Short mmCIF file of C-alpha atoms in Angstrom, two decimals:
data_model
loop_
_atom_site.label_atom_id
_atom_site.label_comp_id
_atom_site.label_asym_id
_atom_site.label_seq_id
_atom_site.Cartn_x
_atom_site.Cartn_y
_atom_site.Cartn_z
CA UNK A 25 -0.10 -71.59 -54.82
CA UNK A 26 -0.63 -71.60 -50.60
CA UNK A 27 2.15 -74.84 -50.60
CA UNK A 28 4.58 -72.31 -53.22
CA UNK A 29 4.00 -69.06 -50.35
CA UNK A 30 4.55 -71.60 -47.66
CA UNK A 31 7.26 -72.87 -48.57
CA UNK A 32 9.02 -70.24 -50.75
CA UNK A 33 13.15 -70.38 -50.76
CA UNK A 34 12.74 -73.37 -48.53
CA UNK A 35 15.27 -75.87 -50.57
CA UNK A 36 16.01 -73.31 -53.25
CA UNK A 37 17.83 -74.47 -56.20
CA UNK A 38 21.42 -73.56 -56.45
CA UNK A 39 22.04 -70.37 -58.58
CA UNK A 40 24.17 -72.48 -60.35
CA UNK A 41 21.52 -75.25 -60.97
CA UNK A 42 19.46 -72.36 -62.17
CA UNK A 43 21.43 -70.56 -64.10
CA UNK A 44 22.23 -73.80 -65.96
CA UNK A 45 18.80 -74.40 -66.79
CA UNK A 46 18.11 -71.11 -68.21
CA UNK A 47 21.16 -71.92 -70.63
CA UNK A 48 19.49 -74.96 -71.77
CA UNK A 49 15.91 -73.82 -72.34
CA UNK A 50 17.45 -70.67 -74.01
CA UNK A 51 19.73 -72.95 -76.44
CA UNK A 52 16.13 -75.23 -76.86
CA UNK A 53 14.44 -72.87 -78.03
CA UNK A 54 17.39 -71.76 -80.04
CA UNK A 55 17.41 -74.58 -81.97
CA UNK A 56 13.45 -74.57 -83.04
CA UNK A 57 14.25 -72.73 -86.18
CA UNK A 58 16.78 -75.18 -87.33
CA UNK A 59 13.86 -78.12 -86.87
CA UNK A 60 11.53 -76.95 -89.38
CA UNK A 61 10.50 -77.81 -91.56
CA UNK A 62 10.36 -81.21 -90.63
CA UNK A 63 7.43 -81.79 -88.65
CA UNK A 64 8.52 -84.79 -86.42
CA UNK A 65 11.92 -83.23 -85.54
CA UNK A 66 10.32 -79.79 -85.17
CA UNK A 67 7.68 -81.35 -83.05
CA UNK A 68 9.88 -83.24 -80.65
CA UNK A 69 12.56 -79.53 -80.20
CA UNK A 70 8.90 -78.05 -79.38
CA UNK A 71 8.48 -80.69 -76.31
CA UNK A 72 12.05 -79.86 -75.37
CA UNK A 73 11.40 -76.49 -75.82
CA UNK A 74 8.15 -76.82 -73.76
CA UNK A 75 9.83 -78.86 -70.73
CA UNK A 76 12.37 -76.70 -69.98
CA UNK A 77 10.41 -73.57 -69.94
CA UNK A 78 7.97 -74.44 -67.60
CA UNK A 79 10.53 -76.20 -65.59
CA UNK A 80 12.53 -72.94 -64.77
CA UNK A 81 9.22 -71.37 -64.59
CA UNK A 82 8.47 -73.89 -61.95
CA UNK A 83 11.85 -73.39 -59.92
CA UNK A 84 11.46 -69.31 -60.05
CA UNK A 85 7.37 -69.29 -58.90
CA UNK A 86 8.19 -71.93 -56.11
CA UNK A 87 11.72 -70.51 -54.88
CA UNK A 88 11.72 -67.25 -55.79
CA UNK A 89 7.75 -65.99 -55.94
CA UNK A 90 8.83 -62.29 -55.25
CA UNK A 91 11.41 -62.05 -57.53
CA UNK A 92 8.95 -63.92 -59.89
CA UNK A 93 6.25 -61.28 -59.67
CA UNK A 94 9.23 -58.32 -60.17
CA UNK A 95 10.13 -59.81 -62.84
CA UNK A 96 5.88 -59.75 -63.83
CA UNK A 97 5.53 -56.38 -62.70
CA UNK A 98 8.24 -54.78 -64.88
CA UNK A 99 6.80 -56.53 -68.60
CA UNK A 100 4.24 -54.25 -70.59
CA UNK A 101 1.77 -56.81 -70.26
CA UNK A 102 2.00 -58.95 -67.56
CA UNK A 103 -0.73 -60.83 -67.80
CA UNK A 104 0.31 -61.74 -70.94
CA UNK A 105 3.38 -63.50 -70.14
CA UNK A 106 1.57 -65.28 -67.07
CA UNK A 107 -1.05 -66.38 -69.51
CA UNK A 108 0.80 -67.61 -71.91
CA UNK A 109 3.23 -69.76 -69.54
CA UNK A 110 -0.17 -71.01 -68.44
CA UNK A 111 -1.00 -72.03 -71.87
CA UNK A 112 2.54 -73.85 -72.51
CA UNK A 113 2.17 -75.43 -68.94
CA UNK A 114 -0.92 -77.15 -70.51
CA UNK A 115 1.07 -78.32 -73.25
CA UNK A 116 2.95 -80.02 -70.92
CA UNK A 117 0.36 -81.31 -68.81
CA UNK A 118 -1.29 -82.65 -72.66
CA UNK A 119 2.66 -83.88 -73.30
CA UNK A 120 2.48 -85.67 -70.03
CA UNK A 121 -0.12 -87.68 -70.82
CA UNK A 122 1.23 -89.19 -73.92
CA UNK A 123 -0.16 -86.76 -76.53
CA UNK A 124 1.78 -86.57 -79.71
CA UNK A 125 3.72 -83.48 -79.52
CA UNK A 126 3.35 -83.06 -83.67
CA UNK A 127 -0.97 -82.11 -82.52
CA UNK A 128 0.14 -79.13 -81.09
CA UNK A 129 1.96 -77.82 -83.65
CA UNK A 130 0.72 -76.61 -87.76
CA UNK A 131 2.17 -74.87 -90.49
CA UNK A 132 -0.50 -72.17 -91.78
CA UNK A 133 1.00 -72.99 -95.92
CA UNK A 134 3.93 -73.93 -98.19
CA UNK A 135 5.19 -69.80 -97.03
CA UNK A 136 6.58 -68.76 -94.53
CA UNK A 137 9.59 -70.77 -93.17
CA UNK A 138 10.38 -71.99 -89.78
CA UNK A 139 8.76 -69.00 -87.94
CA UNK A 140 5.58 -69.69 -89.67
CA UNK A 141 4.94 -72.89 -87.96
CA UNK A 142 1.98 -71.97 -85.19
CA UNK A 143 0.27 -73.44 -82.31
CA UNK A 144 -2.45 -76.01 -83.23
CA UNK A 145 -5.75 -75.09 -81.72
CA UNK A 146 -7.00 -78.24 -79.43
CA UNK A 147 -10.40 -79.75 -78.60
CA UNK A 148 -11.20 -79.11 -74.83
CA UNK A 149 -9.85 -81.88 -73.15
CA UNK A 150 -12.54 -84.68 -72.44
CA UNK A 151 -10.35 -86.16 -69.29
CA UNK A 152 -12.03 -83.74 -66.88
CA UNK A 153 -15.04 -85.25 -66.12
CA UNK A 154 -13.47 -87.53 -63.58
CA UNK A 155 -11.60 -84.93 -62.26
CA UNK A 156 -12.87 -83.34 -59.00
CA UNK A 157 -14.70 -79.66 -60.05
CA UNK A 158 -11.19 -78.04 -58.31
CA UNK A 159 -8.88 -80.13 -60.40
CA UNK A 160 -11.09 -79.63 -63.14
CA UNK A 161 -11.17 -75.71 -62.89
CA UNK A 162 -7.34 -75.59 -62.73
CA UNK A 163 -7.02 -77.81 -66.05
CA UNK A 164 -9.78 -75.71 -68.04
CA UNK A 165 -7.94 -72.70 -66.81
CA UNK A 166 -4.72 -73.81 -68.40
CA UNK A 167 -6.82 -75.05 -71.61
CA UNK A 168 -8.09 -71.34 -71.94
CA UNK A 169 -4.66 -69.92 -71.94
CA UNK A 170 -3.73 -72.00 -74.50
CA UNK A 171 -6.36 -71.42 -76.51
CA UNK A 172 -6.43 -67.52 -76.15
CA UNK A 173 -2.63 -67.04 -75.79
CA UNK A 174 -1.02 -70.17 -77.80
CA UNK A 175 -3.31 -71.73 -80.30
CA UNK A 176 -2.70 -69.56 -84.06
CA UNK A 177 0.78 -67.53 -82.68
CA UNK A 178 4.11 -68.31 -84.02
CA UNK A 179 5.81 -70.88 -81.70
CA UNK A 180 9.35 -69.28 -81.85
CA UNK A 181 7.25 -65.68 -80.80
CA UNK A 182 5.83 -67.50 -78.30
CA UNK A 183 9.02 -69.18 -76.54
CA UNK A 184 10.72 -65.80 -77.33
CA UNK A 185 8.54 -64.10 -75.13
CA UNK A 186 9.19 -66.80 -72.15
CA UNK A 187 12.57 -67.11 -72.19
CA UNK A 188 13.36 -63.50 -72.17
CA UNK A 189 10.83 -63.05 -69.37
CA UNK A 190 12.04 -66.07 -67.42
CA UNK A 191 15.79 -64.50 -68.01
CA UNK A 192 14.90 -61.72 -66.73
CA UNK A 193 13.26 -63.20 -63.47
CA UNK A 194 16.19 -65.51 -63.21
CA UNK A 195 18.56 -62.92 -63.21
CA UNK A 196 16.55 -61.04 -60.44
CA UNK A 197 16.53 -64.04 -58.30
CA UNK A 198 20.49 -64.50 -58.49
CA UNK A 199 21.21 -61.21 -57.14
CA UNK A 200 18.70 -62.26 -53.89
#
């Protein structure tokens, strides 16, 4: 977070490169409903899905951190939102180190349809005990996020909430 204040707008992304990227994480996570109920197509549109949300999350809190926190400030609960990108930036993290995107995501029953399909609770990760205790905080921070924010709510709920937040925050950072 000190390198993001340090450096913020320094090498911005285009408003163009960033508008682009909110169209394709908004037509990702369009297509999630379409994807179910198969779970290995579903699972790989959630990756997508997963990818491109934190990646314009990513270019907004490192470019455009004031706009970012607007953006925070103006949402009925806040800390919601934050937690719950936290919790999908995990997912990538997990993603990123080869887990199988299908073990994040389960179907509660045969009911239900494509909205039923929920975030799979996960073990705490046992990685972290090489990690340094800073490194290690940061990861188990993300882990309870997902666990409090993601695991048991309805995936397409949860990238609703994201994209229409990081929209939002987009939109304030093109008029900048």
């Amino acid at each position: 977070m000190a390198w993001n204040r340090e450096h913020a707008g320094v090498a911005a992304a285009p408003a163009v490169a960033v508008d682009w990227s909110v169209t394709a994480m908004t037509e990702a996570a369009g297509r999630l409903p379409a994807s179910a109920p198969d779970l290995p197509r579903l699972a790989a549109a959630v990756a997508e899905t997963v990818w491109w949300v934190t990646l314009v999350d990513a270019t907004l809190v490192r470019y455009h951190p004031r706009r970012y926190q607007e953006a925070l400030a103006s949402r009925g609960a806040p800390q919601e939102t934050e937690e719950t990108l936290e919790g999908l930036r995990y997912v990538r993290n997990q993603l990123g180190r080869s887990a199988d995107p299908a073990g994040f995501v389960r179907h509660p029953g045969e009911a239900g349809g494509p909205a039923a399909w929920e975030w799979a609770a996960q073990p705490e990760p046992g990685h972290l005990d090489a990690c340094a205790p800073r490194a290690r905080q940061w990861e188990l921070s993300r882990y309870r996020a997902y666990q409090a924010r993601l695991a048991g709510h309805g995936i397409t709920a949860t990238f609703a909430l994201c994209t229409a937040f990081l929209t939002r925050a987009a939109s304030l950072a093109a008029s900048e």
